[in-house]
Short mmCIF file of C-alpha atoms in Angstrom, two decimals:
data_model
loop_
_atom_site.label_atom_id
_atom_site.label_comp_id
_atom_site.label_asym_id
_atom_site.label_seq_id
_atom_site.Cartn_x
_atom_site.Cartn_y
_atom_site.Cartn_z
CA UNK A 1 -111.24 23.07 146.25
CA UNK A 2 -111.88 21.85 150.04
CA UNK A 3 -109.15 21.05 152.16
CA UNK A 4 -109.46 16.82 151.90
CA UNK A 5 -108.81 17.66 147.93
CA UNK A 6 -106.24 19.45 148.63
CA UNK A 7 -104.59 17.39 150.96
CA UNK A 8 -105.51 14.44 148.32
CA UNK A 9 -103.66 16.19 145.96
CA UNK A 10 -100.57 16.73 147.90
CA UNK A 11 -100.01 13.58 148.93
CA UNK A 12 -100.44 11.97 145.15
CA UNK A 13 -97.83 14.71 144.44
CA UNK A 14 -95.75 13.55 147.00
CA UNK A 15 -95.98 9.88 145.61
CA UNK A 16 -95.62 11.24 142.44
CA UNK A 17 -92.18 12.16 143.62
CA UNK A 18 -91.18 8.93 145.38
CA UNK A 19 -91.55 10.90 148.68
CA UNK A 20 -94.52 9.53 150.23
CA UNK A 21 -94.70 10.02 154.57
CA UNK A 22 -98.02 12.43 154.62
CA UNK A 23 -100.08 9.15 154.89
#
């Protein structure tokens, strides 16, 4: 997994989670 997925994934986590400022 490259970093952009990664970071792709952590923010959909974060919006998952109502929590979403890493835009």
């Amino acid at each position: 997994m490259c970093k952009e997925e990664a970071r792709d994934v952590k923010v959909e986590t974060r919006i998952e989670h109502g929590d979403p400022r890493d835009v």
